[in-house]
Structures are given as structure tokens and as C-alpha cells.
């Protein structure tokens, strides 16, 4: 069974401070990992995926297979980063994953001035 | 490009009543998903369609939930009869099928917020 754990319901940081949103997963295989974001009154949208190895809006995430983690990081938080962040897992495309996403419970990030 | 459309946006019903939700995916997206998001939880996949065929409905409570995508475009999700625990946001998403089991990014609709009294 696949599981995604986000231990923090709420993370509050000051503007300019570093941000780390934690995500741990459980999956017997090589999964694909994603971060989705939902800004206030907007739709859920993809922020980044580990296979792209991109930095989006200053955010990065590295897949650590040894620790089964995929933490989301940003060196300097901005007010516009305030949102709900969801970590998600999908079985590998190579094993016919079909993009079936399993989401964590989400972390509300609040960036204070 | 137009995004995923869903209606209604809000629905309030009493338990044991029936309700239906509608979804129109992004044009050209062969894959359509329905998710249930209960307050305080992440979205949970209920059913996945590839064109008009069901790919995965393992988490769909089939005694009361049904979904169809007859022409491979729009989809409806029905609950009959509704229970209190069905109160949730129902999200529809679609993605472009790239072949050989590969999917592009899922794009989500605004959701339908259901309250069962």
C-alpha cells in the first residue's frame, strides 16, 4: 500500500525566513513524487515533480530514497507563498502507474510579515 | 485554454437524498479523475476513466456511488442515497494521455462542495 505523510498541519514562518515542508512516503517500488499547491480561492495545481528536477517559484524538492522523503524547500519565504501544500505519490510510469495519485493531508503555510 | 469545469459549485441535501455532479475536462484530455476531499484530508481518488472506460474504481463505494463518461468527454458522479459522511469537496481532474501508460500533469477543476444534513 502507498502512503504519504505530512506531519505538520500548519507551518508559520516570517517573510524572508527559510521554509521546509516535510513529506515522507511509503511505497514498495520506485514512485514518482509531486508537490501540489492550493492558493486561497484557487484550484489545486501542480507545483513541481521530482523527475523534472526544476525550481518553481524558488521552491525545490529532492527525493531521498534512503529516508523515503521528498521535503519541499525555499530559502526565503515570500508573502505570496502562503497556501496549502500537498505532497503526492504515484506509482512509476515504468510500472504502468497511470498517474494514480495518493495525497498527504496537506500543510498550511502561513508567511507572516 | 479553458480549464476543467464543474457544476454545481455548492450543494446542500438531506441524508438519503440523491445528488449528481458534472465535469467537463480540458479539450483533448482522454483521462478523467474524480476525487473526494473530506475536510482536513487530502484528495482521495474515487475513479479514473480513460476515454469512456474505467481504469480504476477500487476506492469508489459502489453501493451508493456511480460514475459514467458515456461519450468519453463529460462525466457525471452520482451519490444515491447520500450519507452524512459524504459531506466533502468533489474534485474532477483531467490529463493528457501520452501513450504506453504515461499521463501528463493532472489539471483540477474548482470542485463541488457537498453538505449532507
PDB file of C-alpha atoms in Angstrom:
ATOM      1  CA  UNK A   1       0.000   0.000   0.000  1.00  0.00           C
ATOM      2  CA  UNK A   2       1.173   3.515  -0.693  1.00  0.00           C
ATOM      3  CA  UNK A   3       1.024   6.257   1.898  1.00  0.00           C
ATOM      4  CA  UNK A   4       2.094   9.888   2.125  1.00  0.00           C
ATOM      5  CA  UNK A   5       2.674  11.567   5.465  1.00  0.00           C
ATOM      6  CA  UNK A   6       2.849  15.301   6.058  1.00  0.00           C
ATOM      7  CA  UNK A   7       3.455  15.682   9.780  1.00  0.00           C
ATOM      8  CA  UNK A   8       2.668  19.387  10.059  1.00  0.00           C
ATOM      9  CA  UNK A   9      -0.857  20.726   9.609  1.00  0.00           C
ATOM     10  CA  UNK A  10       0.326  24.307   9.913  1.00  0.00           C
ATOM     11  CA  UNK A  11       3.702  25.928   9.395  1.00  0.00           C
ATOM     12  CA  UNK A  12       4.137  29.581  10.201  1.00  0.00           C
ATOM     13  CA  UNK A  13       7.283  31.467   9.180  1.00  0.00           C
ATOM     14  CA  UNK A  14       8.332  35.074   8.828  1.00  0.00           C
ATOM     15  CA  UNK A  15       8.901  36.673   5.448  1.00  0.00           C
ATOM     16  CA  UNK A  16      12.482  36.085   4.344  1.00  0.00           C
ATOM     17  CA  UNK A  17      12.941  33.035   6.540  1.00  0.00           C
ATOM     18  CA  UNK A  18      13.720  29.594   5.085  1.00  0.00           C
ATOM     19  CA  UNK A  19      10.859  27.178   4.562  1.00  0.00           C
ATOM     20  CA  UNK A  20      10.845  23.395   4.713  1.00  0.00           C
ATOM     21  CA  UNK A  21       7.636  21.442   4.304  1.00  0.00           C
ATOM     22  CA  UNK A  22       8.109  17.817   5.243  1.00  0.00           C
ATOM     23  CA  UNK A  23       6.856  14.832   3.304  1.00  0.00           C
ATOM     24  CA  UNK A  24       7.558  11.162   3.926  1.00  0.00           C
ATOM     25  CA  UNK A  25       6.206   8.315   1.862  1.00  0.00           C
ATOM     26  CA  UNK A  26       5.727   4.589   1.997  1.00  0.00           C
ATOM     27  CA  UNK A  27       5.805   2.622  -1.231  1.00  0.00           C
ATOM     28  CA  UNK A  28       7.333  -0.686  -2.282  1.00  0.00           C
ATOM     29  CA  UNK A  29       8.937   0.383  -5.523  1.00  0.00           C
ATOM     30  CA  UNK A  30      10.129   3.499  -7.308  1.00  0.00           C
ATOM     31  CA  UNK A  31       7.421   6.121  -7.052  1.00  0.00           C
ATOM     32  CA  UNK A  32       7.001   9.463  -8.654  1.00  0.00           C
ATOM     33  CA  UNK A  33       6.649  12.305  -6.164  1.00  0.00           C
ATOM     34  CA  UNK A  34       4.848  15.604  -6.596  1.00  0.00           C
ATOM     35  CA  UNK A  35       4.056  18.774  -4.714  1.00  0.00           C
ATOM     36  CA  UNK A  36       0.667  20.392  -5.358  1.00  0.00           C
ATOM     37  CA  UNK A  37      -0.359  23.814  -4.084  1.00  0.00           C
ATOM     38  CA  UNK A  38      -3.712  25.461  -3.493  1.00  0.00           C
ATOM     39  CA  UNK A  39      -3.744  29.223  -3.050  1.00  0.00           C
ATOM     40  CA  UNK A  40      -6.731  30.876  -1.411  1.00  0.00           C
ATOM     41  CA  UNK A  41      -9.827  30.613  -3.625  1.00  0.00           C
ATOM     42  CA  UNK A  42      -7.865  28.935  -6.417  1.00  0.00           C
ATOM     43  CA  UNK A  43      -7.701  25.435  -7.822  1.00  0.00           C
ATOM     44  CA  UNK A  44      -5.330  22.749  -6.803  1.00  0.00           C
ATOM     45  CA  UNK A  45      -2.336  22.917  -9.140  1.00  0.00           C
ATOM     46  CA  UNK A  46       0.952  21.169  -9.669  1.00  0.00           C
ATOM     47  CA  UNK A  47       3.936  22.982  -8.177  1.00  0.00           C
ATOM     48  CA  UNK A  48       6.708  20.558  -9.079  1.00  0.00           C
ATOM     49  CA  UNK A  49       7.530  16.906  -9.695  1.00  0.00           C
ATOM     50  CA  UNK A  50      10.735  15.166  -8.777  1.00  0.00           C
ATOM     51  CA  UNK A  51      11.531  13.854 -12.243  1.00  0.00           C
ATOM     52  CA  UNK A  52      11.659  17.395 -13.609  1.00  0.00           C
ATOM     53  CA  UNK A  53      14.295  18.487 -11.091  1.00  0.00           C
ATOM     54  CA  UNK A  54      13.153  22.077 -11.565  1.00  0.00           C
ATOM     55  CA  UNK A  55      12.926  25.029  -9.239  1.00  0.00           C
ATOM     56  CA  UNK A  56       9.455  26.554  -9.390  1.00  0.00           C
ATOM     57  CA  UNK A  57       8.786  29.907  -7.700  1.00  0.00           C
ATOM     58  CA  UNK A  58      12.026  29.363  -5.801  1.00  0.00           C
ATOM     59  CA  UNK A  59      10.899  26.014  -4.409  1.00  0.00           C
ATOM     60  CA  UNK A  60      12.921  22.834  -4.769  1.00  0.00           C
ATOM     61  CA  UNK A  61      12.398  19.276  -3.577  1.00  0.00           C
ATOM     62  CA  UNK A  62      14.847  16.405  -3.577  1.00  0.00           C
ATOM     63  CA  UNK A  63      13.788  12.792  -3.496  1.00  0.00           C
ATOM     64  CA  UNK A  64      15.691  10.926  -0.785  1.00  0.00           C
ATOM     65  CA  UNK A  65      15.027   7.243  -1.348  1.00  0.00           C
ATOM     66  CA  UNK A  66      17.034   6.206   1.704  1.00  0.00           C
ATOM     67  CA  UNK A  67      14.886   8.287   4.042  1.00  0.00           C
ATOM     68  CA  UNK A  68      11.774   7.952   1.810  1.00  0.00           C
ATOM     69  CA  UNK A  69      11.324  11.705   1.953  1.00  0.00           C
ATOM     70  CA  UNK A  70      10.506  14.474  -0.503  1.00  0.00           C
ATOM     71  CA  UNK A  71      10.716  17.677   1.517  1.00  0.00           C
ATOM     72  CA  UNK A  72       9.843  20.994  -0.137  1.00  0.00           C
ATOM     73  CA  UNK A  73      12.259  23.854   0.479  1.00  0.00           C
ATOM     74  CA  UNK A  74      12.607  27.515  -0.237  1.00  0.00           C
ATOM     75  CA  UNK A  75      15.466  29.669   1.084  1.00  0.00           C
ATOM     76  CA  UNK A  76      13.473  32.881   1.545  1.00  0.00           C
ATOM     77  CA  UNK A  77       9.717  32.809   2.110  1.00  0.00           C
ATOM     78  CA  UNK A  78       7.508  35.393   0.436  1.00  0.00           C
ATOM     79  CA  UNK A  79       4.049  36.516   1.491  1.00  0.00           C
ATOM     80  CA  UNK A  80       2.570  35.095  -1.721  1.00  0.00           C
ATOM     81  CA  UNK A  81       3.783  31.630  -0.745  1.00  0.00           C
ATOM     82  CA  UNK A  82       1.010  31.401   1.846  1.00  0.00           C
ATOM     83  CA  UNK A  83      -1.106  28.461   0.710  1.00  0.00           C
ATOM     84  CA  UNK A  84      -1.989  24.820   1.342  1.00  0.00           C
ATOM     85  CA  UNK A  85       0.667  22.422   0.105  1.00  0.00           C
ATOM     86  CA  UNK A  86       0.038  18.755  -0.646  1.00  0.00           C
ATOM     87  CA  UNK A  87       2.632  16.090  -1.255  1.00  0.00           C
ATOM     88  CA  UNK A  88       1.507  13.299  -3.587  1.00  0.00           C
ATOM     89  CA  UNK A  89       2.817   9.979  -4.842  1.00  0.00           C
ATOM     90  CA  UNK A  90       2.176   7.975  -7.974  1.00  0.00           C
ATOM     91  CA  UNK A  91       3.475   4.572  -8.954  1.00  0.00           C
ATOM     92  CA  UNK A  92       6.245   4.809 -11.506  1.00  0.00           C
ATOM     93  CA  UNK A  93       5.194   5.239 -15.117  1.00  0.00           C
ATOM     94  CA  UNK A  94       7.593   2.413 -15.922  1.00  0.00           C
ATOM     95  CA  UNK A  95       5.393   0.019 -13.951  1.00  0.00           C
ATOM     96  CA  UNK A  96       2.203   1.296 -15.533  1.00  0.00           C
ATOM     97  CA  UNK A  97       1.434   3.690 -12.713  1.00  0.00           C
ATOM     98  CA  UNK A  98      -1.146   5.526 -14.741  1.00  0.00           C
ATOM     99  CA  UNK A  99      -0.754   8.671 -12.694  1.00  0.00           C
ATOM    100  CA  UNK A 100      -2.842   7.372  -9.789  1.00  0.00           C
ATOM    101  CA  UNK A 101      -2.132   9.955  -7.109  1.00  0.00           C
ATOM    102  CA  UNK A 102      -2.136   9.390  -3.374  1.00  0.00           C
ATOM    103  CA  UNK A 103      -2.132  12.654  -1.460  1.00  0.00           C
ATOM    104  CA  UNK A 104      -0.947  13.571   2.004  1.00  0.00           C
ATOM    105  CA  UNK A 105      -3.160  15.539   4.376  1.00  0.00           C
ATOM    106  CA  UNK A 106      -1.540  18.836   3.483  1.00  0.00           C
ATOM    107  CA  UNK A 107       0.392  21.570   5.282  1.00  0.00           C
ATOM    108  CA  UNK A 108      -0.936  25.098   5.527  1.00  0.00           C
ATOM    109  CA  UNK A 109       1.963  27.505   5.085  1.00  0.00           C
ATOM    110  CA  UNK A 110       1.491  30.956   6.542  1.00  0.00           C
ATOM    111  CA  UNK A 111       4.104  33.585   5.806  1.00  0.00           C
ATOM    112  CA  UNK A 112       3.930  36.460   8.232  1.00  0.00           C
ATOM    113  CA  UNK A 113       5.305  39.938   7.690  1.00  0.00           C
TER     114      UNK A 113
ATOM    115  CA  UNK B   1      -7.071  27.320 -22.735  1.00  0.00           C
ATOM    116  CA  UNK B   2     -10.245  26.691 -20.763  1.00  0.00           C
ATOM    117  CA  UNK B   3      -9.772  24.703 -17.595  1.00  0.00           C
ATOM    118  CA  UNK B   4     -11.726  21.828 -16.112  1.00  0.00           C
ATOM    119  CA  UNK B   5     -15.309  22.883 -15.467  1.00  0.00           C
ATOM    120  CA  UNK B   6     -17.511  21.534 -12.697  1.00  0.00           C
ATOM    121  CA  UNK B   7     -21.071  22.164 -11.610  1.00  0.00           C
ATOM    122  CA  UNK B   8     -22.720  22.855  -9.320  1.00  0.00           C
ATOM    123  CA  UNK B   9     -20.194  24.635  -7.120  1.00  0.00           C
ATOM    124  CA  UNK B  10     -22.209  24.050  -3.953  1.00  0.00           C
ATOM    125  CA  UNK B  11     -24.929  21.609  -2.994  1.00  0.00           C
ATOM    126  CA  UNK B  12     -26.833  21.057   0.225  1.00  0.00           C
ATOM    127  CA  UNK B  13     -29.027  17.976   0.561  1.00  0.00           C
ATOM    128  CA  UNK B  14     -30.540  15.864   3.290  1.00  0.00           C
ATOM    129  CA  UNK B  15     -29.334  12.372   4.031  1.00  0.00           C
ATOM    130  CA  UNK B  16     -30.872   9.650   1.907  1.00  0.00           C
ATOM    131  CA  UNK B  17     -31.384  12.070  -0.995  1.00  0.00           C
ATOM    132  CA  UNK B  18     -29.541  11.682  -4.270  1.00  0.00           C
ATOM    133  CA  UNK B  19     -27.156  14.139  -5.896  1.00  0.00           C
ATOM    134  CA  UNK B  20     -25.202  14.368  -9.150  1.00  0.00           C
ATOM    135  CA  UNK B  21     -22.102  16.284 -10.100  1.00  0.00           C
ATOM    136  CA  UNK B  22     -20.970  17.171 -13.597  1.00  0.00           C
ATOM    137  CA  UNK B  23     -17.473  17.605 -15.003  1.00  0.00           C
ATOM    138  CA  UNK B  24     -16.219  18.835 -18.363  1.00  0.00           C
ATOM    139  CA  UNK B  25     -12.493  18.134 -18.820  1.00  0.00           C
ATOM    140  CA  UNK B  26      -9.962  20.097 -20.811  1.00  0.00           C
ATOM    141  CA  UNK B  27     -10.455  19.524 -24.530  1.00  0.00           C
ATOM    142  CA  UNK B  28      -8.370  16.621 -25.772  1.00  0.00           C
ATOM    143  CA  UNK B  29      -7.751  15.103 -22.350  1.00  0.00           C
ATOM    144  CA  UNK B  30      -8.584  11.431 -22.561  1.00  0.00           C
ATOM    145  CA  UNK B  31      -8.126  10.749 -18.859  1.00  0.00           C
ATOM    146  CA  UNK B  32     -10.588  11.982 -16.259  1.00  0.00           C
ATOM    147  CA  UNK B  33     -10.466  11.549 -12.491  1.00  0.00           C
ATOM    148  CA  UNK B  34     -12.934  12.081  -9.650  1.00  0.00           C
ATOM    149  CA  UNK B  35     -11.566  12.749  -6.163  1.00  0.00           C
ATOM    150  CA  UNK B  36     -13.257  13.117  -2.782  1.00  0.00           C
ATOM    151  CA  UNK B  37     -11.688  15.550  -0.349  1.00  0.00           C
ATOM    152  CA  UNK B  38     -13.041  15.427   3.193  1.00  0.00           C
ATOM    153  CA  UNK B  39     -12.297  18.412   5.409  1.00  0.00           C
ATOM    154  CA  UNK B  40      -8.782  18.201   6.821  1.00  0.00           C
ATOM    155  CA  UNK B  41      -7.680  15.455   4.442  1.00  0.00           C
ATOM    156  CA  UNK B  42      -6.007  15.280   1.065  1.00  0.00           C
ATOM    157  CA  UNK B  43      -7.929  14.352  -2.075  1.00  0.00           C
ATOM    158  CA  UNK B  44      -8.714  10.648  -2.435  1.00  0.00           C
ATOM    159  CA  UNK B  45      -9.129   9.125  -5.884  1.00  0.00           C
ATOM    160  CA  UNK B  46     -12.582   7.639  -6.410  1.00  0.00           C
ATOM    161  CA  UNK B  47     -12.487   6.693 -10.065  1.00  0.00           C
ATOM    162  CA  UNK B  48     -10.287   7.139 -13.142  1.00  0.00           C
ATOM    163  CA  UNK B  49     -11.555   6.989 -16.726  1.00  0.00           C
ATOM    164  CA  UNK B  50      -9.558   6.543 -19.904  1.00  0.00           C
ATOM    165  CA  UNK B  51     -11.888   7.805 -22.640  1.00  0.00           C
ATOM    166  CA  UNK B  52     -15.187   6.104 -21.702  1.00  0.00           C
ATOM    167  CA  UNK B  53     -13.613   3.116 -19.947  1.00  0.00           C
ATOM    168  CA  UNK B  54     -12.916   2.730 -16.232  1.00  0.00           C
ATOM    169  CA  UNK B  55      -9.216   2.348 -15.378  1.00  0.00           C
ATOM    170  CA  UNK B  56      -9.514   2.275 -11.597  1.00  0.00           C
ATOM    171  CA  UNK B  57     -12.545   2.381  -9.327  1.00  0.00           C
ATOM    172  CA  UNK B  58     -11.087   0.452  -6.418  1.00  0.00           C
ATOM    173  CA  UNK B  59     -11.895   3.201  -3.896  1.00  0.00           C
ATOM    174  CA  UNK B  60     -15.389   4.005  -5.161  1.00  0.00           C
ATOM    175  CA  UNK B  61     -18.122   2.954  -2.678  1.00  0.00           C
ATOM    176  CA  UNK B  62     -20.134   1.175  -5.315  1.00  0.00           C
ATOM    177  CA  UNK B  63     -23.163   0.582  -3.125  1.00  0.00           C
ATOM    178  CA  UNK B  64     -24.016   4.268  -3.308  1.00  0.00           C
ATOM    179  CA  UNK B  65     -21.634   5.968  -5.736  1.00  0.00           C
ATOM    180  CA  UNK B  66     -21.703   5.664  -9.514  1.00  0.00           C
ATOM    181  CA  UNK B  67     -19.939   7.485 -12.309  1.00  0.00           C
ATOM    182  CA  UNK B  68     -20.122   7.464 -16.055  1.00  0.00           C
ATOM    183  CA  UNK B  69     -18.407   9.026 -19.028  1.00  0.00           C
ATOM    184  CA  UNK B  70     -20.561   7.738 -21.853  1.00  0.00           C
ATOM    185  CA  UNK B  71     -19.088   9.658 -24.785  1.00  0.00           C
ATOM    186  CA  UNK B  72     -15.570   9.904 -23.439  1.00  0.00           C
ATOM    187  CA  UNK B  73     -15.804  13.622 -22.702  1.00  0.00           C
ATOM    188  CA  UNK B  74     -18.113  14.885 -19.929  1.00  0.00           C
ATOM    189  CA  UNK B  75     -18.615  12.848 -16.805  1.00  0.00           C
ATOM    190  CA  UNK B  76     -21.166  12.646 -14.016  1.00  0.00           C
ATOM    191  CA  UNK B  77     -20.704  11.355 -10.486  1.00  0.00           C
ATOM    192  CA  UNK B  78     -23.817  10.332  -8.574  1.00  0.00           C
ATOM    193  CA  UNK B  79     -24.462   9.529  -4.935  1.00  0.00           C
ATOM    194  CA  UNK B  80     -27.635   7.667  -4.069  1.00  0.00           C
ATOM    195  CA  UNK B  81     -28.559   7.659  -1.225  1.00  0.00           C
ATOM    196  CA  UNK B  82     -26.285  10.210   0.431  1.00  0.00           C
ATOM    197  CA  UNK B  83     -24.954   9.789   3.954  1.00  0.00           C
ATOM    198  CA  UNK B  84     -23.687  12.384   6.394  1.00  0.00           C
ATOM    199  CA  UNK B  85     -20.104  11.190   5.857  1.00  0.00           C
ATOM    200  CA  UNK B  86     -20.333  12.041   2.149  1.00  0.00           C
ATOM    201  CA  UNK B  87     -20.004  15.728   3.019  1.00  0.00           C
ATOM    202  CA  UNK B  88     -16.858  16.736   1.172  1.00  0.00           C
ATOM    203  CA  UNK B  89     -15.469  18.590  -1.820  1.00  0.00           C
ATOM    204  CA  UNK B  90     -15.654  16.527  -5.005  1.00  0.00           C
ATOM    205  CA  UNK B  91     -12.851  17.352  -7.395  1.00  0.00           C
ATOM    206  CA  UNK B  92     -12.638  16.485 -11.048  1.00  0.00           C
ATOM    207  CA  UNK B  93      -9.303  16.430 -12.854  1.00  0.00           C
ATOM    208  CA  UNK B  94      -8.144  15.588 -16.359  1.00  0.00           C
ATOM    209  CA  UNK B  95      -4.861  14.804 -18.032  1.00  0.00           C
ATOM    210  CA  UNK B  96      -3.469  14.220 -21.488  1.00  0.00           C
ATOM    211  CA  UNK B  97      -2.719  10.592 -22.221  1.00  0.00           C
ATOM    212  CA  UNK B  98       0.778  10.193 -23.723  1.00  0.00           C
ATOM    213  CA  UNK B  99       0.507   6.501 -24.543  1.00  0.00           C
ATOM    214  CA  UNK B 100       2.032   3.354 -23.020  1.00  0.00           C
ATOM    215  CA  UNK B 101       0.525   4.128 -19.626  1.00  0.00           C
ATOM    216  CA  UNK B 102       2.041   7.574 -19.355  1.00  0.00           C
ATOM    217  CA  UNK B 103      -0.015  10.579 -18.341  1.00  0.00           C
ATOM    218  CA  UNK B 104       0.697  14.278 -18.403  1.00  0.00           C
ATOM    219  CA  UNK B 105       0.030  16.568 -15.467  1.00  0.00           C
ATOM    220  CA  UNK B 106      -3.400  16.421 -13.866  1.00  0.00           C
ATOM    221  CA  UNK B 107      -5.379  19.664 -14.059  1.00  0.00           C
ATOM    222  CA  UNK B 108      -8.043  20.165 -11.416  1.00  0.00           C
ATOM    223  CA  UNK B 109     -11.434  21.773 -11.526  1.00  0.00           C
ATOM    224  CA  UNK B 110     -12.766  24.158  -8.838  1.00  0.00           C
ATOM    225  CA  UNK B 111     -14.647  21.368  -7.070  1.00  0.00           C
ATOM    226  CA  UNK B 112     -18.198  20.890  -5.851  1.00  0.00           C
ATOM    227  CA  UNK B 113     -18.728  21.381  -2.140  1.00  0.00           C
ATOM    228  CA  UNK B 114     -21.380  18.968  -0.836  1.00  0.00           C
ATOM    229  CA  UNK B 115     -23.044  19.258   2.551  1.00  0.00           C
ATOM    230  CA  UNK B 116     -25.287  16.423   3.668  1.00  0.00           C
ATOM    231  CA  UNK B 117     -27.611  17.304   6.558  1.00  0.00           C
TER     232      UNK B 117
END
